[in-house]
Tab-separated table of C-alpha atoms in Angstrom:
chain	number	residue	atom	x	y	z
X	1	UNK	CA	-2.058	-9.151	12.165
X	2	UNK	CA	1.237	-8.042	13.920
X	3	UNK	CA	1.218	-4.609	14.444
X	4	UNK	CA	4.056	-1.662	14.012
X	5	UNK	CA	4.445	1.392	15.767
X	6	UNK	CA	6.373	4.421	14.158
X	7	UNK	CA	6.974	8.108	15.185
X	8	UNK	CA	4.503	10.270	13.499
X	9	UNK	CA	7.050	12.478	11.906
X	10	UNK	CA	10.329	13.073	11.306
X	11	UNK	CA	12.666	15.808	10.003
X	12	UNK	CA	15.840	15.706	8.062
X	13	UNK	CA	18.164	18.040	6.282
X	14	UNK	CA	19.098	17.523	2.469
X	15	UNK	CA	22.034	15.230	1.752
X	16	UNK	CA	22.060	13.889	5.299
X	17	UNK	CA	21.445	10.673	6.314
X	18	UNK	CA	17.799	9.527	7.833
X	19	UNK	CA	16.989	6.796	10.227
X	20	UNK	CA	13.337	5.668	10.229
X	21	UNK	CA	12.818	3.561	13.616
X	22	UNK	CA	9.789	1.118	13.523
X	23	UNK	CA	8.950	-1.308	16.445
X	24	UNK	CA	7.119	-4.698	15.924
X	25	UNK	CA	7.442	-6.494	19.338
X	26	UNK	CA	4.714	-9.077	18.463
X	27	UNK	CA	6.437	-10.074	15.174
X	28	UNK	CA	6.451	-13.915	14.761
X	29	UNK	CA	9.543	-15.755	13.261
X	30	UNK	CA	7.651	-15.922	9.692
X	31	UNK	CA	6.842	-11.881	9.364
X	32	UNK	CA	8.695	-10.367	6.788
X	33	UNK	CA	9.259	-6.270	7.086
X	34	UNK	CA	8.134	-4.494	4.511
X	35	UNK	CA	8.861	-0.673	3.576
X	36	UNK	CA	6.548	1.350	1.351
X	37	UNK	CA	6.471	5.362	0.839
X	38	UNK	CA	3.914	7.357	-0.412
X	39	UNK	CA	4.855	10.629	-2.042
X	40	UNK	CA	1.990	13.134	-1.896
X	41	UNK	CA	-0.794	12.656	-4.440
X	42	UNK	CA	0.737	9.253	-5.636
X	43	UNK	CA	0.032	5.706	-4.836
X	44	UNK	CA	2.472	3.701	-2.007
X	45	UNK	CA	5.859	2.838	-3.789
X	46	UNK	CA	7.826	-0.305	-2.314
X	47	UNK	CA	11.035	0.336	-0.506
X	48	UNK	CA	12.643	-2.655	0.836
X	49	UNK	CA	11.920	-5.769	2.522
X	50	UNK	CA	13.642	-8.456	4.493
X	51	UNK	CA	13.272	-11.279	6.939
X	52	UNK	CA	16.425	-11.371	9.438
X	53	UNK	CA	19.116	-10.141	7.544
X	54	UNK	CA	19.920	-6.599	6.776
X	55	UNK	CA	19.282	-5.483	3.121
X	56	UNK	CA	20.336	-3.165	0.556
X	57	UNK	CA	19.161	-1.874	-2.717
X	58	UNK	CA	19.448	1.216	-4.571
X	59	UNK	CA	16.861	2.932	-2.537
X	60	UNK	CA	17.441	2.169	0.943
X	61	UNK	CA	19.188	-0.091	3.505
X	62	UNK	CA	16.923	-1.958	6.120
X	63	UNK	CA	19.000	-2.824	9.610
X	64	UNK	CA	16.780	-5.585	11.525
X	65	UNK	CA	17.599	-5.823	15.154
X	66	UNK	CA	18.750	-9.434	16.467
X	67	UNK	CA	15.659	-10.242	17.926
X	68	UNK	CA	13.576	-8.710	15.233
X	69	UNK	CA	11.380	-6.872	17.287
X	70	UNK	CA	12.657	-3.552	15.918
X	71	UNK	CA	13.673	-2.176	12.236
X	72	UNK	CA	15.410	1.057	10.907
X	73	UNK	CA	14.840	2.084	7.374
X	74	UNK	CA	18.063	4.145	6.609
X	75	UNK	CA	17.861	6.380	3.445
X	76	UNK	CA	21.745	7.318	2.689
X	77	UNK	CA	21.292	10.622	1.559
X	78	UNK	CA	17.784	12.380	1.834
X	79	UNK	CA	17.115	14.483	-1.157
X	80	UNK	CA	13.726	16.835	-1.265
X	81	UNK	CA	12.367	13.986	-3.504
X	82	UNK	CA	12.381	11.344	-0.537
X	83	UNK	CA	9.613	13.426	1.511
X	84	UNK	CA	6.738	11.169	2.200
X	85	UNK	CA	4.618	9.229	4.391
X	86	UNK	CA	6.916	6.193	5.450
X	87	UNK	CA	4.805	2.627	6.250
X	88	UNK	CA	6.509	-0.186	7.876
X	89	UNK	CA	4.849	-3.128	7.730
X	90	UNK	CA	4.576	-6.620	8.060
X	91	UNK	CA	3.464	-9.577	6.331
X	92	UNK	CA	2.864	-13.238	7.481
X	93	UNK	CA	5.140	-15.523	5.520
X	94	UNK	CA	2.760	-18.861	6.850
X	95	UNK	CA	-0.270	-17.458	6.222
X	96	UNK	CA	0.086	-14.986	4.274
X	97	UNK	CA	-2.463	-13.618	1.899
X	98	UNK	CA	-0.208	-11.233	0.587
X	99	UNK	CA	-2.325	-8.069	1.575
X	100	UNK	CA	-0.610	-5.209	3.139
X	101	UNK	CA	-2.067	-4.104	6.566
X	102	UNK	CA	-0.931	-0.297	6.810
X	103	UNK	CA	0.030	1.412	10.166
X	104	UNK	CA	-0.094	5.031	10.609
X	105	UNK	CA	3.548	5.568	8.865
X	106	UNK	CA	5.958	8.221	9.492
X	107	UNK	CA	5.703	11.445	7.932
X	108	UNK	CA	9.200	12.808	6.828
X	109	UNK	CA	10.130	16.029	5.962
X	110	UNK	CA	13.438	17.217	4.534
X	111	UNK	CA	14.775	21.078	4.554
X	112	UNK	CA	17.070	22.117	2.039
Q	1	UNK	CA	1.718	-2.266	-19.338
Q	2	UNK	CA	4.538	-1.584	-17.026
Q	3	UNK	CA	2.686	0.618	-14.488
Q	4	UNK	CA	-0.933	-0.083	-13.038
Q	5	UNK	CA	-3.320	2.041	-14.408
Q	6	UNK	CA	-6.149	3.280	-12.272
Q	7	UNK	CA	-9.385	5.182	-14.061
Q	8	UNK	CA	-10.733	7.634	-13.849
Q	9	UNK	CA	-8.376	9.710	-11.831
Q	10	UNK	CA	-11.347	11.209	-9.903
Q	11	UNK	CA	-15.083	10.277	-9.840
Q	12	UNK	CA	-17.942	12.424	-8.784
Q	13	UNK	CA	-21.358	10.873	-7.797
Q	14	UNK	CA	-24.290	11.647	-5.782
Q	15	UNK	CA	-25.550	9.968	-2.996
Q	16	UNK	CA	-27.227	6.814	-3.870
Q	17	UNK	CA	-25.645	6.502	-7.334
Q	18	UNK	CA	-23.264	3.543	-8.473
Q	19	UNK	CA	-19.777	4.279	-8.943
Q	20	UNK	CA	-17.484	2.036	-10.802
Q	21	UNK	CA	-13.411	1.794	-10.900
Q	22	UNK	CA	-11.108	0.431	-12.847
Q	23	UNK	CA	-7.702	-1.159	-13.029
Q	24	UNK	CA	-5.481	-2.653	-15.452
Q	25	UNK	CA	-2.706	-4.508	-13.675
Q	26	UNK	CA	1.090	-5.069	-15.014
Q	27	UNK	CA	1.179	-7.670	-17.664
Q	28	UNK	CA	2.200	-10.941	-16.169
Q	29	UNK	CA	1.141	-10.199	-12.421
Q	30	UNK	CA	-1.056	-12.600	-11.074
Q	31	UNK	CA	-2.270	-10.690	-8.116
Q	32	UNK	CA	-4.489	-7.908	-7.515
Q	33	UNK	CA	-5.089	-6.073	-4.444
Q	34	UNK	CA	-7.601	-3.160	-3.853
Q	35	UNK	CA	-7.158	-0.647	-1.032
Q	36	UNK	CA	-9.226	1.730	0.172
Q	37	UNK	CA	-7.634	5.214	1.936
Q	38	UNK	CA	-10.216	7.477	3.727
Q	39	UNK	CA	-7.963	9.863	5.736
Q	40	UNK	CA	-4.539	10.726	5.011
Q	41	UNK	CA	-2.552	7.895	6.489
Q	42	UNK	CA	-5.362	5.161	6.815
Q	43	UNK	CA	-5.512	2.252	4.809
Q	44	UNK	CA	-7.926	-0.439	4.467
Q	45	UNK	CA	-7.684	-3.780	2.810
Q	46	UNK	CA	-10.558	-4.878	0.660
Q	47	UNK	CA	-9.722	-7.554	-1.579
Q	48	UNK	CA	-7.593	-9.608	-3.474
Q	49	UNK	CA	-7.587	-11.870	-6.503
Q	50	UNK	CA	-5.344	-14.488	-7.939
Q	51	UNK	CA	-5.906	-14.153	-11.657
Q	52	UNK	CA	-9.735	-14.338	-11.974
Q	53	UNK	CA	-10.522	-15.870	-8.848
Q	54	UNK	CA	-11.266	-14.238	-5.587
Q	55	UNK	CA	-8.396	-14.722	-2.875
Q	56	UNK	CA	-9.126	-12.772	0.308
Q	57	UNK	CA	-12.484	-10.572	0.533
Q	58	UNK	CA	-12.226	-10.244	3.943
Q	59	UNK	CA	-11.893	-6.651	3.685
Q	60	UNK	CA	-14.719	-6.233	1.576
Q	61	UNK	CA	-17.948	-4.470	2.870
Q	62	UNK	CA	-20.441	-7.227	2.894
Q	63	UNK	CA	-23.320	-5.115	0.856
Q	64	UNK	CA	-23.031	-2.623	-1.910
Q	65	UNK	CA	-19.347	-3.514	-2.924
Q	66	UNK	CA	-18.450	-5.727	-5.417
Q	67	UNK	CA	-14.992	-6.788	-7.696
Q	68	UNK	CA	-14.209	-8.577	-10.631
Q	69	UNK	CA	-11.005	-9.495	-12.695
Q	70	UNK	CA	-12.214	-10.901	-15.891
Q	71	UNK	CA	-9.852	-12.365	-18.400
Q	72	UNK	CA	-8.686	-9.806	-21.268
Q	73	UNK	CA	-10.206	-6.961	-19.344
Q	74	UNK	CA	-9.432	-4.535	-16.661
Q	75	UNK	CA	-10.576	-5.632	-12.917
Q	76	UNK	CA	-13.213	-3.218	-11.535
Q	77	UNK	CA	-14.434	-2.363	-8.145
Q	78	UNK	CA	-18.193	-1.164	-8.135
Q	79	UNK	CA	-20.166	0.636	-5.378
Q	80	UNK	CA	-23.571	0.518	-5.578
Q	81	UNK	CA	-26.054	3.190	-3.724
Q	82	UNK	CA	-22.955	5.057	-2.622
Q	83	UNK	CA	-22.732	6.832	0.541
Q	84	UNK	CA	-21.005	9.987	1.793
Q	85	UNK	CA	-18.862	7.480	3.866
Q	86	UNK	CA	-17.173	5.937	0.532
Q	87	UNK	CA	-15.271	8.812	-0.194
Q	88	UNK	CA	-11.843	8.142	-0.642
Q	89	UNK	CA	-9.027	7.299	-2.836
Q	90	UNK	CA	-9.268	3.569	-3.898
Q	91	UNK	CA	-5.810	2.135	-5.036
Q	92	UNK	CA	-5.256	-1.099	-6.727
Q	93	UNK	CA	-1.857	-2.782	-6.421
Q	94	UNK	CA	-0.559	-6.073	-8.461
Q	95	UNK	CA	1.743	-8.365	-7.828
Q	96	UNK	CA	3.733	-11.269	-9.976
Q	97	UNK	CA	3.272	-13.566	-7.174
Q	98	UNK	CA	1.831	-13.348	-3.586
Q	99	UNK	CA	4.679	-12.562	-1.339
Q	100	UNK	CA	6.496	-10.343	-3.976
Q	101	UNK	CA	6.379	-6.172	-3.559
Q	102	UNK	CA	3.199	-4.884	-4.779
Q	103	UNK	CA	3.148	-2.190	-7.654
Q	104	UNK	CA	0.740	0.370	-6.668
Q	105	UNK	CA	-1.616	2.812	-9.147
Q	106	UNK	CA	-2.306	6.389	-8.796
Q	107	UNK	CA	-5.720	5.190	-7.384
Q	108	UNK	CA	-8.988	7.396	-8.286
Q	109	UNK	CA	-10.536	9.952	-5.987
Q	110	UNK	CA	-13.947	9.136	-5.182
Q	111	UNK	CA	-16.219	12.136	-4.052
Q	112	UNK	CA	-19.636	11.256	-2.983
Q	113	UNK	CA	-21.834	14.615	-3.017
């Protein structure tokens, strides 16, 4: 399974944009990039996913580098409720069993 | 239902006892996944089901752990002869199809004393 690397922690101010980076230099052509987040005392929550093109949804945007070796999750205006651990996960499109291989994630702190 | 429901929220067992955890996936979802979170950010995949059939069990410990998804019943994860190291939060997730986003329950915290 291809591996992802994320910073252990990041801080943001409320109502400012947040860019959460993820490196995945061993990504293969059929791997999807997924982002989940885990709020305190809850299960992980799906945020967004993509393959090659940038993606937008109501929660966030996903910017994928042209060579696909890195990606960035963008929260456009951070709120206190966005404080969570954010996980960047690769899943293989070719041999995909659907299982998610979580890394260490980035703990995001949002300051009022 | 519209949410993955896991019961109980918290389960306490003495070492050597049996533990059984339950998961009701979202109605209409064909895939169920079980994960174990031992430390704060460390998740481990255990097993997945496609309907009542085991799809991927590569993460399941060979001994003591078993799981089932039977028709018209919640899925279950059972641990025989529990050990202290089994203490963790166990999450269940479901998805409509294999590669679609997974919806997680709030987990069962298993404490082995």
